[in-house]
XYZ file of C-alpha atoms in Angstrom:
312
model
C -52.240 12.173 186.525
C -49.318 10.765 184.574
C -48.105 12.647 181.519
C -48.504 9.329 179.701
C -52.303 9.155 180.039
C -54.353 8.482 176.922
C -55.351 12.154 176.549
C -51.783 13.406 176.903
C -50.545 10.806 174.403
C -53.276 11.680 171.903
C -52.503 15.387 172.221
C -48.769 14.779 171.830
C -49.360 12.705 168.711
C -51.836 15.225 167.303
C -49.474 18.149 167.904
C -46.806 16.352 165.903
C -49.227 15.530 163.095
C -51.031 18.832 162.463
C -51.990 22.287 163.645
C -54.223 22.797 166.655
C -57.630 24.060 165.542
C -59.544 26.729 167.459
C -63.002 26.697 165.870
C -65.241 29.728 165.710
C -68.595 29.970 167.471
C -71.431 30.571 165.017
C -74.042 33.269 165.688
C -77.221 34.285 163.870
C -77.658 37.860 162.631
C -79.449 38.735 165.879
C -76.441 37.532 167.880
C -78.013 34.317 169.158
C -76.122 31.034 168.999
C -76.431 29.164 165.685
C -76.038 25.439 166.527
C -76.434 24.285 162.929
C -73.825 26.734 161.668
C -71.520 25.692 164.479
C -71.799 22.014 163.563
C -71.192 22.748 159.879
C -68.083 24.744 160.761
C -66.809 22.045 163.117
C -67.364 19.352 160.484
C -65.407 21.373 157.919
C -62.553 21.903 160.385
C -62.374 18.259 161.382
C -62.339 17.144 157.752
C -58.921 18.806 157.349
C -57.230 16.611 159.996
C -56.177 19.016 162.767
C -54.150 17.683 165.670
C -56.901 18.595 168.157
C -59.836 20.989 168.442
C -60.186 23.662 171.118
C -63.812 24.883 171.226
C -64.985 27.873 173.258
C -61.533 29.408 173.644
C -60.393 32.909 172.646
C -61.065 32.507 168.921
C -64.375 30.854 169.824
C -65.410 33.903 171.912
C -65.559 32.052 175.239
C -65.754 35.421 176.964
C -69.152 36.149 175.381
C -70.875 32.804 176.025
C -73.293 32.036 178.821
C -73.225 28.615 180.449
C -76.010 27.108 178.333
C -74.360 28.307 175.112
C -71.029 26.981 176.335
C -72.601 23.575 176.927
C -73.982 23.537 173.388
C -70.634 24.550 171.867
C -68.581 21.943 173.729
C -71.197 19.219 173.196
C -71.264 19.926 169.456
C -67.462 19.705 169.278
C -67.403 16.397 171.148
C -70.137 14.936 168.977
C -68.614 16.105 165.699
C -65.119 14.938 166.690
C -66.526 11.529 167.657
C -63.241 10.520 169.239
C -61.145 11.207 166.134
C -59.118 13.956 167.813
C -58.938 15.298 171.379
C -61.412 18.040 172.316
C -59.966 20.641 174.694
C -62.535 23.154 175.979
C -61.711 26.620 177.274
C -62.454 27.658 180.862
C -61.643 30.916 182.579
C -62.449 33.956 184.749
C -61.825 33.318 188.461
C -61.317 29.748 189.593
C -64.852 29.415 190.978
C -66.352 30.310 187.588
C -63.750 28.253 185.758
C -64.856 25.226 187.768
C -68.507 25.782 186.765
C -67.458 25.698 183.104
C -65.147 22.741 183.781
C -68.054 20.704 185.129
C -70.101 21.496 182.049
C -67.224 20.513 179.766
C -66.709 17.276 181.676
C -70.410 16.416 181.414
C -70.281 17.190 177.681
C -67.434 14.725 177.178
C -64.450 17.030 176.639
C -61.039 15.375 176.894
C -59.189 18.245 178.580
C -59.400 21.939 179.494
C -57.431 25.014 178.449
C -57.323 27.381 181.439
C -57.544 30.877 179.980
C -55.981 33.840 181.838
C -58.036 34.935 184.840
C -60.112 38.101 184.758
C -58.816 41.659 185.230
C -56.374 41.610 188.155
C -52.635 41.080 188.259
C -51.496 38.358 190.647
C -48.280 37.109 192.271
C -46.791 33.752 191.383
C -48.310 32.060 194.440
C -51.730 33.228 193.270
C -51.227 31.970 189.733
C -50.284 28.573 191.090
C -53.211 28.588 193.520
C -55.606 29.324 190.652
C -54.531 26.090 188.937
C -54.582 24.199 192.235
C -58.176 25.223 192.931
C -59.364 24.174 189.480
C -57.376 20.939 189.495
C -58.887 19.982 192.844
C -62.405 20.233 191.426
C -62.227 18.486 188.048
C -60.769 15.210 186.901
C -60.035 16.538 183.419
C -56.431 17.214 182.357
C -55.521 20.907 182.371
C -53.387 23.007 180.036
C -52.389 26.372 181.507
C -52.379 29.419 179.231
C -49.873 32.171 179.927
C -50.791 35.420 178.249
C -51.698 38.934 179.330
C -51.392 39.170 183.100
C -50.400 35.495 183.476
C -46.688 34.693 183.250
C -45.146 31.739 185.046
C -41.606 31.578 186.361
C -39.613 28.362 186.111
C -40.251 27.720 189.798
C -43.999 28.150 189.358
C -43.945 25.955 186.262
C -42.427 23.149 188.324
C -45.168 23.624 190.914
C -48.050 23.458 188.465
C -46.440 20.597 186.543
C -46.359 18.660 189.813
C -50.162 18.858 190.039
C -51.541 15.463 189.009
C -53.784 16.775 186.221
C -51.754 19.642 184.703
C -50.269 18.291 181.464
C -49.137 21.332 179.493
C -48.717 25.037 178.833
C -49.840 27.263 175.989
C -47.620 30.331 175.582
C -48.852 33.621 174.179
C -46.051 35.913 175.342
C -43.411 34.967 172.756
C -40.632 35.695 175.259
C -38.283 32.980 174.037
C -35.729 33.489 176.793
C -38.385 32.866 179.442
C -39.965 30.063 177.446
C -36.629 28.254 177.124
C -36.262 28.383 180.906
C -39.747 26.903 181.269
C -39.123 24.039 178.853
C -35.923 23.174 180.702
C -37.729 23.280 184.073
C -40.625 21.064 182.964
C -40.759 17.303 183.504
C -40.256 15.022 180.529
C -43.422 14.706 178.487
C -44.937 18.022 179.593
C -46.736 19.596 176.620
C -45.889 23.037 175.271
C -47.372 24.865 172.308
C -47.106 28.231 170.654
C -50.262 30.273 171.190
C -49.228 33.616 169.731
C -52.010 35.538 167.975
C -50.763 34.504 164.531
C -48.564 31.633 165.601
C -47.074 30.846 162.186
C -45.130 34.128 162.234
C -43.032 32.850 165.128
C -43.259 29.105 164.535
C -39.623 28.699 163.512
C -38.415 30.715 166.485
C -40.516 28.683 168.917
C -39.190 25.448 167.441
C -35.619 26.503 168.299
C -36.474 26.393 172.021
C -38.192 23.029 171.742
C -41.780 24.134 171.059
C -42.652 23.135 167.478
C -46.427 22.705 168.043
C -48.740 25.656 167.539
C -52.336 26.787 167.305
C -53.530 28.270 164.024
C -56.269 30.867 163.703
C -55.796 30.688 159.920
C -56.946 27.069 160.057
C -60.409 28.357 161.024
C -60.888 29.940 157.595
C -58.150 28.644 155.294
C -57.016 25.177 156.366
C -55.388 24.798 152.939
C -52.960 27.595 153.816
C -52.478 26.486 157.425
C -51.769 22.891 156.444
C -49.440 23.888 153.596
C -47.431 26.030 156.016
C -47.312 23.244 158.620
C -46.109 20.728 156.044
C -43.459 23.078 154.664
C -42.186 23.879 158.125
C -42.087 20.208 159.121
C -40.307 19.232 155.892
C -37.727 22.023 156.159
C -39.003 23.717 153.001
C -37.712 27.172 153.871
C -38.604 28.655 150.502
C -42.299 27.859 150.876
C -42.302 28.974 154.496
C -40.731 32.314 153.563
C -43.120 32.865 150.658
C -46.202 32.172 152.769
C -44.900 34.402 155.542
C -43.944 37.239 153.202
C -47.011 37.226 150.970
C -49.754 36.136 153.335
C -49.012 35.893 157.058
C -47.130 39.167 157.552
C -49.747 41.200 155.607
C -52.446 39.429 157.636
C -50.812 40.513 160.894
C -50.520 44.066 159.612
C -54.228 44.035 158.775
C -55.062 42.441 162.129
C -53.201 45.161 163.989
C -55.337 47.962 162.546
C -58.150 47.521 165.068
C -58.285 45.930 168.544
C -60.149 42.633 168.419
C -59.402 41.929 164.775
C -57.548 38.786 165.867
C -61.026 37.262 166.118
C -63.098 39.563 163.891
C -60.936 39.068 160.804
C -60.928 35.303 161.274
C -64.720 35.248 161.350
C -64.946 37.601 158.375
C -62.547 35.427 156.372
C -64.587 32.339 157.241
C -67.701 34.084 155.954
C -65.863 34.900 152.733
C -65.298 31.152 152.362
C -69.007 30.490 152.817
C -68.777 29.260 156.399
C -71.973 29.986 158.407
C -70.243 31.522 161.415
C -71.972 34.917 161.574
C -70.460 38.040 163.056
C -68.774 38.705 166.390
C -70.453 39.678 169.621
C -69.774 42.965 171.383
C -67.400 44.258 172.570
C -65.758 43.028 169.336
C -66.775 44.620 166.043
C -66.866 43.252 162.520
C -64.354 44.649 160.004
C -65.074 47.829 158.080
C -65.932 47.608 154.381
C -62.436 48.817 153.455
C -60.713 46.304 155.722
C -62.991 43.544 154.472
C -62.001 44.328 150.890
C -58.318 44.164 151.838
C -58.947 40.876 153.625
C -60.629 39.383 150.573
C -57.691 40.342 148.360
C -55.190 38.925 150.840
C -57.161 35.716 151.260
C -57.282 35.212 147.495
C -53.515 35.737 147.359
C -52.886 33.210 150.121
C -55.116 30.590 148.553
C -53.441 31.098 145.167
C -50.081 30.421 146.805
C -51.211 26.931 147.825
C -53.224 26.144 144.693
C -56.662 26.702 146.240
C -59.521 29.060 145.364
C -61.726 31.422 147.325
């Protein structure tokens, strides 16, 4: 597949226009999927003009969804987006399972797939490449590789996966800028890169220096006013606003996130609930924030919204 296909062009344009949105998956109090809450959340996200939406990925708790739930999540995203922005669905585990999810996403009308890190085991470079080869051979959808955790590509491996007809990009979650610079230099022209760090805004300026200005935003899932204000300030070179948002909101958010494993998702869902979004709690093995941490989150969220002239 050419890097100038319609999907690749739409993603490239969207990444230049706004943050990449990773919507939450809504659950009822009993832990079952809440389709109505999901659609309401998706509609609210799409109304704020993200560059693309990535349902059923890490923030959307892909790892806790069965295949029927996954189908409902991706279908809802496709229907709510209605062609306005690209829909990139998450797939993962081993390649055989990833292909099962890929087929569901393709049937649901997704535009592309984000290939999440494989399950559990470390693997050599040949294996990482083979994982993408196996998936690419079994779906016609464009693929974006995700390097994080046990997945790290060398420049040589990046050239190999970029040569696959349907691999169009790479999401980076390692924040190793030396390695990332080598990858961007090794990639063919038009290959997509974006910053996928846990709170990507913290490192957005640093990523931009190695040619990766696009990023995903977990904050967009609960405070698109803050996420969009940061994106605009960064794009316009408004260093004062960028610094203020980092100092008074993003850095404290990361410090709160780091208190408990899994808060990278749990706090996002809790903050969305504070905004009245019907997203429910997280599924095990994640846990919802403690009362004390929730109180700190509410204070921080109010501060961040005040900074951009919005209200809780």
